[in-house]
Coordinates of C-alpha atoms and ligand atoms in Angstrom, one line a residue:
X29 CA 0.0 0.0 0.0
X30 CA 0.9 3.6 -0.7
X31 CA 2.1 5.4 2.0
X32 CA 0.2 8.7 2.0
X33 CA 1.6 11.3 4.3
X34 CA 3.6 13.8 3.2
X35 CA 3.6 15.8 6.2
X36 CA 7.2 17.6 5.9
X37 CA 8.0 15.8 9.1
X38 CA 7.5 12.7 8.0
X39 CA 10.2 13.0 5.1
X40 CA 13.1 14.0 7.2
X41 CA 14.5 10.4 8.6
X42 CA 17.5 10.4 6.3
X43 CA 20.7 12.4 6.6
X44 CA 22.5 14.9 3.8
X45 CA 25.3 12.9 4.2
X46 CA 25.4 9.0 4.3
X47 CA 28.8 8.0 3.5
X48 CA 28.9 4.3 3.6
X49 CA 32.6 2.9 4.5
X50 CA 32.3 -0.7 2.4
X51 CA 36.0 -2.3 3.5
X52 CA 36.9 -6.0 3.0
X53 CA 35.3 -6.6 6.1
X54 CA 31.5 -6.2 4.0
X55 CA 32.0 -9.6 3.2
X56 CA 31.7 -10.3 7.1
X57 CA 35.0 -10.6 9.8
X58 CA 37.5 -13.0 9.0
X59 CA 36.8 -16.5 11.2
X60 CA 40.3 -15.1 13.5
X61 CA 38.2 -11.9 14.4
X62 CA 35.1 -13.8 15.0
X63 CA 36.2 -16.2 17.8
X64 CA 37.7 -13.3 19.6
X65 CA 34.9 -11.9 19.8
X66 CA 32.8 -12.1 23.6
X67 CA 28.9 -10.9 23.4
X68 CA 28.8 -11.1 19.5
X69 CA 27.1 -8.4 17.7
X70 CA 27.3 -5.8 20.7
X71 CA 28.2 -2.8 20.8
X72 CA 27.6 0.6 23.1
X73 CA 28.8 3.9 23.7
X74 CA 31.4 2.6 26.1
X75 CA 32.5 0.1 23.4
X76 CA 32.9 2.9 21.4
X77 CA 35.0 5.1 24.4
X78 CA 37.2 2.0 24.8
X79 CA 38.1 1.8 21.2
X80 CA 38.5 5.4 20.9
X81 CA 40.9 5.2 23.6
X82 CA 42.8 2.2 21.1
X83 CA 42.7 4.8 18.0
X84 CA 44.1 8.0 20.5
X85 CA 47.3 5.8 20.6
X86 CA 47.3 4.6 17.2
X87 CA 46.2 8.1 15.2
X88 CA 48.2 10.3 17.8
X89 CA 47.0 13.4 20.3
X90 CA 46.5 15.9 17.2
X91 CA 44.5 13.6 14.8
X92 CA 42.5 12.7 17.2
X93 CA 41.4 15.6 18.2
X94 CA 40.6 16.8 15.2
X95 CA 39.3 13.4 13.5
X96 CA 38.1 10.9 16.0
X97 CA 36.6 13.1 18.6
X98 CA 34.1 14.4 16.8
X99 CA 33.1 11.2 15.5
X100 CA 29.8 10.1 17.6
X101 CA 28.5 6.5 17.5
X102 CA 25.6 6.4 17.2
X103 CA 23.7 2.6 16.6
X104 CA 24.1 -0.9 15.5
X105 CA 22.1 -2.6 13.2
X106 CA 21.7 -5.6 11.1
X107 CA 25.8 -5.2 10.9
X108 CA 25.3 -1.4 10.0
X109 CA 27.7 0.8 12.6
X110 CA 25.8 4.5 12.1
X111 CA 28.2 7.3 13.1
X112 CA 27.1 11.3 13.7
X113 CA 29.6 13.5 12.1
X114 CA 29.5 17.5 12.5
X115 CA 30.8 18.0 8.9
X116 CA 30.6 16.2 5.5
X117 CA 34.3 17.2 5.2
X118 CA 35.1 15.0 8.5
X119 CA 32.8 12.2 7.6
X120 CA 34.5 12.1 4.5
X121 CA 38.2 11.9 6.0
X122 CA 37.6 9.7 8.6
X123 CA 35.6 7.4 6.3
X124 CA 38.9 7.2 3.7
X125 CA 41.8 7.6 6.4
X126 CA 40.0 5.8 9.4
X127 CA 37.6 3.8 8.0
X128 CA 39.5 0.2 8.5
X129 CA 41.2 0.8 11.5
X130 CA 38.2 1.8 12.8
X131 CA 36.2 -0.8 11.4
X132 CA 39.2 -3.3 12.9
X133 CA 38.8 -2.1 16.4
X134 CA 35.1 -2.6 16.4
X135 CA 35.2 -6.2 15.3
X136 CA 38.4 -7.1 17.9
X137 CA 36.1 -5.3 20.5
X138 CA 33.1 -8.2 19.8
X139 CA 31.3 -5.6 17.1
X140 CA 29.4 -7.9 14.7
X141 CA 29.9 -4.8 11.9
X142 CA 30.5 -5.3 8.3
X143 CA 29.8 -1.5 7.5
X144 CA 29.8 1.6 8.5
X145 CA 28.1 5.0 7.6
X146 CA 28.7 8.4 8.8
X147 CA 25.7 10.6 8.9
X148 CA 26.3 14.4 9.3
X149 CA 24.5 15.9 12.8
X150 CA 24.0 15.5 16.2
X151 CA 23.2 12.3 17.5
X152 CA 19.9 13.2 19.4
X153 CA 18.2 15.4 17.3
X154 CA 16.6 18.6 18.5
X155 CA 13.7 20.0 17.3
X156 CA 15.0 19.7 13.7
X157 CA 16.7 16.8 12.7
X158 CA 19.7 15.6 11.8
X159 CA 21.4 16.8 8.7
X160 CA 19.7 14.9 5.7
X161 CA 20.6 13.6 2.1
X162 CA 18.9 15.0 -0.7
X163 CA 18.4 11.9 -3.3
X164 CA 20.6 14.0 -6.2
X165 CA 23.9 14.3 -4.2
X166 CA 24.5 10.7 -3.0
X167 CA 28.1 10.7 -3.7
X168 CA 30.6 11.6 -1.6
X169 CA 33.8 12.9 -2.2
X170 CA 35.4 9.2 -0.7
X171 CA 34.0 8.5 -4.0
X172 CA 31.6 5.9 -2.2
X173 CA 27.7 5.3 -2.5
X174 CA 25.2 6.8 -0.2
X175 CA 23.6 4.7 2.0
X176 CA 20.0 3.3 0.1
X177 CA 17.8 5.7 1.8
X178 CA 16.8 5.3 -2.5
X179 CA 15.3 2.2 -1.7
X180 CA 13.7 2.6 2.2
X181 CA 12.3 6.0 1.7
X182 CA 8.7 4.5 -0.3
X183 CA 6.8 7.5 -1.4
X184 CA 7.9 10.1 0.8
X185 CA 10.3 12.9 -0.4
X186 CA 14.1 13.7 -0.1
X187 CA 15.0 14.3 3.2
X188 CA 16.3 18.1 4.1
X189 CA 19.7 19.2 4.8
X190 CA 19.0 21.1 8.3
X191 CA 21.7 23.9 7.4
X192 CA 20.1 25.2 4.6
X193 CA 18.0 27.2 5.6
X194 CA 17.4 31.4 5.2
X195 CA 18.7 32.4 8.0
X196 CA 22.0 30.9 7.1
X197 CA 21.8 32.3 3.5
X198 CA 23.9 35.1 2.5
X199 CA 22.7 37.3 0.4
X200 CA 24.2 40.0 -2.5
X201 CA 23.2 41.3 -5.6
X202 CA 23.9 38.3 -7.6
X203 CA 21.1 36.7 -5.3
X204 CA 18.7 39.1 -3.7
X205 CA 15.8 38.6 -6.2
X206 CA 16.3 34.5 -6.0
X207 CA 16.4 35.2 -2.2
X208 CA 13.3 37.3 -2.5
X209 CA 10.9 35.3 -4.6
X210 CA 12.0 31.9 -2.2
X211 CA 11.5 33.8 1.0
X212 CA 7.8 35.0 -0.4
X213 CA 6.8 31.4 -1.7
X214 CA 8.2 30.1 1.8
X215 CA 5.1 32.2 3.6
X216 CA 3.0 29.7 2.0
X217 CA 0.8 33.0 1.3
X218 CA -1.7 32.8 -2.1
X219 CA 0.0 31.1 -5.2
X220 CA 1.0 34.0 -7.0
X221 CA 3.5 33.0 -9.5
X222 CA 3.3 29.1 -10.6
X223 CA 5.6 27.9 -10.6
X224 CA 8.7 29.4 -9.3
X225 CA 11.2 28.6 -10.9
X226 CA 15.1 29.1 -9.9
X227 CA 18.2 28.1 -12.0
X228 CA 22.0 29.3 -11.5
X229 CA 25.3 27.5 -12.1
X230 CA 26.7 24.9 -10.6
X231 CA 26.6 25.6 -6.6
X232 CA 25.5 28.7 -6.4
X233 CA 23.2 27.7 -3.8
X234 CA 19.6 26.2 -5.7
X235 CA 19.4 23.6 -3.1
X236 CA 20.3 25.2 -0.2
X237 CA 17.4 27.6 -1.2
X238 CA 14.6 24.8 -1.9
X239 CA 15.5 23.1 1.0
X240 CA 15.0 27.1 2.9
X241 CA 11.5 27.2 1.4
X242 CA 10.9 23.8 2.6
X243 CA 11.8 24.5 6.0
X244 CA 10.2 27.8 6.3
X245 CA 7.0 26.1 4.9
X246 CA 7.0 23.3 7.5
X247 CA 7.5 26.6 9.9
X248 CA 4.5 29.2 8.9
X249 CA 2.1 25.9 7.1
X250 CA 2.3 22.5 9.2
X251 CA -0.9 22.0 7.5
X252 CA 0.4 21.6 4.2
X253 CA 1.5 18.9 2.4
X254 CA 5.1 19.6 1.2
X255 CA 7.4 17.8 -1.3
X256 CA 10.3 18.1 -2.0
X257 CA 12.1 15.1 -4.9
X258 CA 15.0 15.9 -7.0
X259 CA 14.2 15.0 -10.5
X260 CA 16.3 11.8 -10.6
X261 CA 14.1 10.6 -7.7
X262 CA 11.0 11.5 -9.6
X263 CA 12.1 9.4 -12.4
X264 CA 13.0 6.7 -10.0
X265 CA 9.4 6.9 -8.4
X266 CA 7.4 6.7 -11.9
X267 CA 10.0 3.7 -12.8
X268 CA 9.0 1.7 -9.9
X269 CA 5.6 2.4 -9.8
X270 CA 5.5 1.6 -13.4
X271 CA 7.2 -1.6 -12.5
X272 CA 5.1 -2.4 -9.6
X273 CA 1.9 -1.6 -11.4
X274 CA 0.9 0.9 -9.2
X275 CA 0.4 4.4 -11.7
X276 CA -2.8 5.1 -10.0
X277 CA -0.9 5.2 -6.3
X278 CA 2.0 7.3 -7.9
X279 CA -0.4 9.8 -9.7
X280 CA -2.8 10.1 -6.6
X281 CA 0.2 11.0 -4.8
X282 CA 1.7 13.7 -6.6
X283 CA -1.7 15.2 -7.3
X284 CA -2.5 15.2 -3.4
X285 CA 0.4 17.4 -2.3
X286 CA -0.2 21.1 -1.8
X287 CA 3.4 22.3 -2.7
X288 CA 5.6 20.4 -5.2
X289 CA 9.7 21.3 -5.2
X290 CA 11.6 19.5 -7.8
X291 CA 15.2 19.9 -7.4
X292 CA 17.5 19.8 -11.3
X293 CA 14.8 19.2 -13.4
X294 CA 17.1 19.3 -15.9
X295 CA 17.8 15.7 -15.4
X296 CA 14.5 14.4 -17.1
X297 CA 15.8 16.2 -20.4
X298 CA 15.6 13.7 -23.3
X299 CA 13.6 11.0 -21.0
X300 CA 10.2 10.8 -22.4
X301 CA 7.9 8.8 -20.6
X302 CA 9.0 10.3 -17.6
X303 CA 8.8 13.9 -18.5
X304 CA 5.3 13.1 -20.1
X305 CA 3.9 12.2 -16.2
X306 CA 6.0 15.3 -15.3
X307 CA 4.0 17.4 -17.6
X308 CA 0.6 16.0 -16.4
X309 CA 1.8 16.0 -12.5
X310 CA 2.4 19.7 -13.1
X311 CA -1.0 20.5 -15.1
X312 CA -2.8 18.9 -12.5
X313 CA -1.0 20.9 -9.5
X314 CA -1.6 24.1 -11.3
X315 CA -5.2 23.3 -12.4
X316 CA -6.1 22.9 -8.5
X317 CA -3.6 26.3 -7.9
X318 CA -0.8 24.2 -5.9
X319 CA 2.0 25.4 -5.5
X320 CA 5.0 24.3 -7.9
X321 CA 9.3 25.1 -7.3
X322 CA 11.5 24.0 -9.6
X323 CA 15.1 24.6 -10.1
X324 CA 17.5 23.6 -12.8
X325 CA 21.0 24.5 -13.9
X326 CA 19.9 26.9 -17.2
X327 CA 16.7 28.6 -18.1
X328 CA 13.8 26.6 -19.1
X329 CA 14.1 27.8 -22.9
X330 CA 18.2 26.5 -23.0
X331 CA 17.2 22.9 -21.7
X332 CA 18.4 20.7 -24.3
X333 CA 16.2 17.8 -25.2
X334 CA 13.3 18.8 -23.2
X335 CA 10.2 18.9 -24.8
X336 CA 8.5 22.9 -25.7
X337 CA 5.1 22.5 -23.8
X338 CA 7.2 21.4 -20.8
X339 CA 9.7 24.7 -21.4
X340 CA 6.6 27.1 -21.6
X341 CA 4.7 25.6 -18.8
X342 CA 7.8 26.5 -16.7
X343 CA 8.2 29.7 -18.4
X344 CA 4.8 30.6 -17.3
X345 CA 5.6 31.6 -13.4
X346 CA 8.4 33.5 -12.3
X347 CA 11.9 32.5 -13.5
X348 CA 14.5 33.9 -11.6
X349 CA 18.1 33.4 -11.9
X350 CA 21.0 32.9 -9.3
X351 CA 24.1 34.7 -10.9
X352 CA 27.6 33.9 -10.6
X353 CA 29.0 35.2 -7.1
X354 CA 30.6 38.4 -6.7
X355 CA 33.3 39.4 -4.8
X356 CA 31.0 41.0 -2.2
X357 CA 28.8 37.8 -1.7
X358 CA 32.1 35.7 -1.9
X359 CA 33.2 37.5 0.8
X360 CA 30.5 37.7 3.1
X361 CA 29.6 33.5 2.7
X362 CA 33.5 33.2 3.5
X363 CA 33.0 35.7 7.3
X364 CA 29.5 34.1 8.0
X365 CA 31.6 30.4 7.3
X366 CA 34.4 31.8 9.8
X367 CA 31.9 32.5 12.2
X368 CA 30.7 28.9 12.4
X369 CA 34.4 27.5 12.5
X370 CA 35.6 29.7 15.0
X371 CA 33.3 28.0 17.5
X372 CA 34.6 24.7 16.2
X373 CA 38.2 25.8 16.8
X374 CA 38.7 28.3 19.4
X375 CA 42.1 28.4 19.1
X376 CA 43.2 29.4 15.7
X377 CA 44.0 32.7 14.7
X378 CA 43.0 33.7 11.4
X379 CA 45.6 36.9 9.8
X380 CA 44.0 39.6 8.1
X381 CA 43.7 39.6 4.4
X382 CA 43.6 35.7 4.2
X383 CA 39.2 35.7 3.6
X384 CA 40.0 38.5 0.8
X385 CA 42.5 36.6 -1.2
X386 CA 40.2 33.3 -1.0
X387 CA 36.9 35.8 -2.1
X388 CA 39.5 37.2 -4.9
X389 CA 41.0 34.1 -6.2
X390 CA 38.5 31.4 -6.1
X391 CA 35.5 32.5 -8.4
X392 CA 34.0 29.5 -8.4
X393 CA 31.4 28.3 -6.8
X394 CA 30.4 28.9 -3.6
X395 CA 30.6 24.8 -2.9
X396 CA 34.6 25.0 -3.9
X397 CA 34.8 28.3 -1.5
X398 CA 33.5 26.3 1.1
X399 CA 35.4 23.7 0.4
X400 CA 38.7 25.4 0.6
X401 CA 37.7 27.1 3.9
X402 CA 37.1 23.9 5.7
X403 CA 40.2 22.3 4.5
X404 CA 42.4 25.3 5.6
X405 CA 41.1 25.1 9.3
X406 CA 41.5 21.6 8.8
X407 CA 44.5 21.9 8.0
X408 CA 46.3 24.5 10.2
X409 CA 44.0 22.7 14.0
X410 CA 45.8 19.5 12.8
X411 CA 49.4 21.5 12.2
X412 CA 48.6 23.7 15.3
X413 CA 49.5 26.9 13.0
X414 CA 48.3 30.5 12.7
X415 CA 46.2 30.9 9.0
X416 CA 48.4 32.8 7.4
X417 CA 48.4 34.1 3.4
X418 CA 51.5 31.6 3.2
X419 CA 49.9 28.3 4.9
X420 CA 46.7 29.2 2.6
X421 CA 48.9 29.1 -0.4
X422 CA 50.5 25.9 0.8
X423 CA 47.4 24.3 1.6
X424 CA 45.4 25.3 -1.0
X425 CA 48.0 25.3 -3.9
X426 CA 45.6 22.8 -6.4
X427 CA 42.4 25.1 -5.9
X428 CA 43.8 27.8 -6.3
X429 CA 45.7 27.3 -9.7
X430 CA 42.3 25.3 -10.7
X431 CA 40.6 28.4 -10.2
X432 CA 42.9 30.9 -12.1
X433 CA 40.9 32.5 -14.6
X434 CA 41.5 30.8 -18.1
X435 CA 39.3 32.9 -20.5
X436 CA 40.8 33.2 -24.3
X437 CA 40.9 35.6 -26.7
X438 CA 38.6 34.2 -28.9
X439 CA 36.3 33.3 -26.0
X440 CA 36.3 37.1 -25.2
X441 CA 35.7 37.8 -29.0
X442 CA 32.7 35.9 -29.6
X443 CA 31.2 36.6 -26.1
X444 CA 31.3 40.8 -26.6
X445 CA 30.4 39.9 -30.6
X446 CA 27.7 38.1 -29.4
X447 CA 26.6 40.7 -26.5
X448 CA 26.4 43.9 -29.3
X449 CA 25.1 41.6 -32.2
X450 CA 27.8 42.3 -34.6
X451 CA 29.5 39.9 -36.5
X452 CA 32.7 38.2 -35.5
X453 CA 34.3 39.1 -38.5
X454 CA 33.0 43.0 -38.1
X455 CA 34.6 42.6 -34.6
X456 CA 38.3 41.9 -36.2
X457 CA 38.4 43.2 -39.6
X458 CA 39.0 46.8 -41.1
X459 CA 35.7 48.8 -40.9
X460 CA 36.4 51.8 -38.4
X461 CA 32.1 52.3 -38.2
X462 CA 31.7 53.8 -34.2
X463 CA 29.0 50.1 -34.5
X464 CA 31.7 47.9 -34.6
X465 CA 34.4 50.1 -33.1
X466 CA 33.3 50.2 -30.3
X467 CA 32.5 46.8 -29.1
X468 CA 36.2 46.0 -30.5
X469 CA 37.6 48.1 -27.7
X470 CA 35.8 46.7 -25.1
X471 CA 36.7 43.4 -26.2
X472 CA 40.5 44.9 -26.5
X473 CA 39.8 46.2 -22.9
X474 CA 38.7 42.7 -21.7
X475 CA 41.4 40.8 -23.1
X476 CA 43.9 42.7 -21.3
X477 CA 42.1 42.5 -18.1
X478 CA 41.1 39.0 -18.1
X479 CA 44.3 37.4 -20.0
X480 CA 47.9 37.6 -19.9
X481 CA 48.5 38.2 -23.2
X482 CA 50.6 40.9 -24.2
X483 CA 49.2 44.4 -26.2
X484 CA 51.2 43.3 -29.7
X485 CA 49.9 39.8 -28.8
X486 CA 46.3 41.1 -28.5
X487 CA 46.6 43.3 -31.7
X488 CA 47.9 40.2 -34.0
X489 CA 44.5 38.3 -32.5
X490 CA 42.5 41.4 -33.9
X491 CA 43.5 40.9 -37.4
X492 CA 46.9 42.1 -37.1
X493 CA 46.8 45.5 -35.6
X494 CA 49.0 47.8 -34.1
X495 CA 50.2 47.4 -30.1
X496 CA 49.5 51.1 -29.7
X497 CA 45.8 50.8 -31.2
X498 CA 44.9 48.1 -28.9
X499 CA 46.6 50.6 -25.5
X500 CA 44.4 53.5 -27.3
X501 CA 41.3 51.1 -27.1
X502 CA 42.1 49.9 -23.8
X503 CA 42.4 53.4 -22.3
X504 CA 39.3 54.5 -24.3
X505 CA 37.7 52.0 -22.5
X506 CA 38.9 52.7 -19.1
X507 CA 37.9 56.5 -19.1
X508 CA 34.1 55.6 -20.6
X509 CA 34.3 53.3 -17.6
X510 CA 34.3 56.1 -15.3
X511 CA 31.6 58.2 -17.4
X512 CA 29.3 56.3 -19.2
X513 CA 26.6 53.6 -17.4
X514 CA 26.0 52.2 -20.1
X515 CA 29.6 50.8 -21.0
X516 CA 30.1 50.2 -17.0
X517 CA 27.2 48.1 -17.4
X518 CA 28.2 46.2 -20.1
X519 CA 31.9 45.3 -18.9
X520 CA 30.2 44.1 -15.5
X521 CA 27.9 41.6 -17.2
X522 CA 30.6 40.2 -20.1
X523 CA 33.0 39.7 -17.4
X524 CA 30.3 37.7 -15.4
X525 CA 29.4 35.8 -18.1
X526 CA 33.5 35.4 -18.7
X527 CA 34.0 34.5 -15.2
X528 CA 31.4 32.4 -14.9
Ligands
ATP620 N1 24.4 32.5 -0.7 C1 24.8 31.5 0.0 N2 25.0 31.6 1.3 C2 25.5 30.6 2.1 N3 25.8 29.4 1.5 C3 25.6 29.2 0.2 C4 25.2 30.2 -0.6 N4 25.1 29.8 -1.9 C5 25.6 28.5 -1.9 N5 25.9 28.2 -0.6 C6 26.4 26.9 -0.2 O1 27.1 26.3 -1.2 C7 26.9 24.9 -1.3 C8 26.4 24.6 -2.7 O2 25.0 25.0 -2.8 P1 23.9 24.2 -3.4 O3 24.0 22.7 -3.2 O4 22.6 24.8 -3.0 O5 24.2 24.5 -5.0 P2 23.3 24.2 -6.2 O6 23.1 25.4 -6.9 O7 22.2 23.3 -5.9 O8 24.4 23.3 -7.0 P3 24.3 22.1 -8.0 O9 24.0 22.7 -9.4 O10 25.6 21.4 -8.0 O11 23.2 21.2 -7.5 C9 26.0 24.6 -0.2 O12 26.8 24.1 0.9 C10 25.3 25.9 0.2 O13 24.9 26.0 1.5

């Protein structure tokens, strides 16, 4: 039978971050480990305290510290060992670095384990609870499987990551509307626009917003029925119910919720059975004036292979876009980030200038920014050292070079071509017409910003011109900077698009 409630609460068992340690030992302890073993299968906290104790000796005081301690055990089942981690990052070390000593001590302390997970939260959870896996990010970066909360979660939703929500999203220009149109549909007010519909690069925070409105829903509307799927897991659901001969269950379903979130729709591009049930789950929702959120990696109108009454239906709500970060919002994820580690490890000092030189160099995404923040306190708690702009270079050599900027001349060309509606050709060869003169400049402008290449190098790419007619442009460029909006304007958005 189908399981019908869809109560928010009732779709928040699983966590954001399963990490599933498979080791040798999955195929069960080796006979040697299994007759040392005294009340089989047991295993408590103290168990746990008295193996810590074994791995203090073995990992050493610092590691420790910084690894084991935080590690929490949690509960074992059916040869599952569940562990409570504060951070994917940790989970994610002491799954890859620890995972078989651990998994070792255990079975010579009497532990009938043959797996172990690490789940990202508190052990008890509070009012909200624990950190949970969305279905579309099972992977980890110890490059293992999540735990199959695919296959025990019937027809409920993705579970919620309990850090995303608003209050811990930063917000900037590249943002505020996205921010603004999630925080009014979280109210759970009158369906106003249907659906929304939010896409942005690659972690630039979609699901961290989703998961926000969810959580504010569940907040200002416990009487609504909220879910929240990625689109992978809706294709999943229509498989199996198309397996299981249960359509009628699976359709009743979706057409009894009162808010429907669908996380990378992009993902049912090119499958069509399954964006054909999309396309009559949503027709359904917005006949009865449900509420539909959807977000996706490009507009609806640039999804490849998806079908055109699909990409108008979306279109027909409010479609608002996450830009690339700036600088500003860079900055201010990287403080409000600080502010969470510095309870986490009192006892590093953090030199000034260090948060501006990550928020300068690494333009990426706001998932690599993270990234790099959590492996530099990592790093300088387990070397006991000051952050300074020399340990961040150390530590950080790889992200940083993988995020130096590597636009081309010719990328710069066709982008600014593209942005005035000229011609590439018009945009290199001879004619001196203000229409085509102009957007060569900038494009002249941009090259020197954004590249390395020398002013005779940058003339030759501009069919062969003069070093001192590509410094006249660039200057040219600079001074309209200053005076004209319209120019200013236009140089923000092509380097975003550049640096994006
Ligand atoms: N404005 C922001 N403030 C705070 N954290 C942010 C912000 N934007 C993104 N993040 C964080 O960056 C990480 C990546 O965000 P998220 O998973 O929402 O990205 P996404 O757009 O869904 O990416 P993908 O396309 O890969 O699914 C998350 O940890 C999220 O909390």
């Amino acid at each position: 039978m189908v399981v019908f409630c869809l109560k928010l609460l009732g779709l928040l068992a699983a966590p954001k971050a399963q990490m599933c340690h498979k080791t040798k030992a999955e195929t069960g302890p080796s006979s040697a480990q299994k007759t040392c073993e005294g009340k089989r299968g047991q295993m408590t906290d103290d168990t746990w305290g008295t193996i810590q104790q074994d791995l203090l000796k073995t990992v050493g005081q610092n590691n420790f510290k910084t690894w084991i301690e935080p590690v929490n055990f949690s509960e074992l089942k059916d040869g599952v060992a569940t562990f409570h981690v504060p951070t994917n990052f940790i989970g994610n070390y002491v799954s890859q670095n620890y995972g078989d000593l651990i998994l070792h001590q255990m079975t010579q302390n009497g532990a009938d384990v043959q797996r172990m997970q690490f789940k990202v939260g508190a052990k008890t959870p509070a009012t909200r609870p624990a950190p949970a896996a969305s279905m579309k990010k099972t992977s980890t970066a110890a490059g293992v499987a999540a735990a199959s909360d695919s296959a025990d979660m019937g027809m409920t939703g993705a579970p919620l990551d309990a850090r995303f929500t608003f209050d811990s999203f930063v917000v900037g220009k590249p943002n505020e509307l996205a921010n603004a149109a999630a925080r009014r549909v979280g109210e759970g007010g009158p369906v106003t626009f249907n659906p929304l519909f939010l896409y942005g690069g690659v972690g630039l925070g979609k699901t961290h917003l989703m998961h926000a409105i969810a959580w504010e829903l569940q907040a200002q509307r416990p009487d609504l029925n909220v879910l929240y799927l990625s689109a992978e897991q809706f294709m999943y659901r229509f498989v199996q119910a198309l397996r299981d001969r249960k359509m009628m269950d699976f359709k009743e379903l979706f057409r009894s919720v009162d808010v429907l979130m669908v996380d990378d729709v992009q993902f049912i591009a090119g499958k069509d059975s399954t964006q054909e049930e999309f396309f009559h789950t949503f027709n359904a929702l917005v006949d009865q004036n449900k509420q539909i959120i959807i977000s996706a990696d490009r507009a609806p109108g640039e999804i490849k292979d998806l079908e055109d009454r699909i990409k108008s239906r979306l279109q027909c709500g409010l479609v608002v876009d996450l830009h690339p970060t700036d600088y500003e919002l860079r900055l201010g994820i990287l403080q409000t980030k600080v502010d969470t580690y510095r309870a986490q490890y009192p006892e590093l000092q953090l030199q000034d200038g260090v948060l501006e030189f990550l928020a300068h160099r690494i333009s990426t995404n706001v998932r690599v920014l993270e990234g790099a923040l959590t492996r530099l306190f990592a790093f300088a708690s387990l070397v006991g050292r000051e952050i300074t702009m020399e340990l961040t270079q150390d530590c950080l050599s790889d992200v940083l070079r993988a995020s130096e900027r590597k636009v081309s001349v010719e990328e710069i060309q066709r982008k600014v071509a593209e942005h005035y509606n000229i011609r590439l050709s018009d945009m290199i060869g001879p004619k001196r017409v203000r229409t085509f003169a102009r957007p060569r400049q900038v494009a002249m402008y941009l090259c020197k910003k954004l590249t390395s290449r020398s002013l005779p190098e940058i003339g030759r790419r501009f069919g062969g011109r003069d070093h001192t007619t590509v410094m006249h442009g660039v200057r040219r460029i600079e001074e309209l900077r200053t005076s004209d909006g319209q120019i200013a304007e236009d140089l923000e958005l092509l380097r975003r698009t550049l640096e994006a």
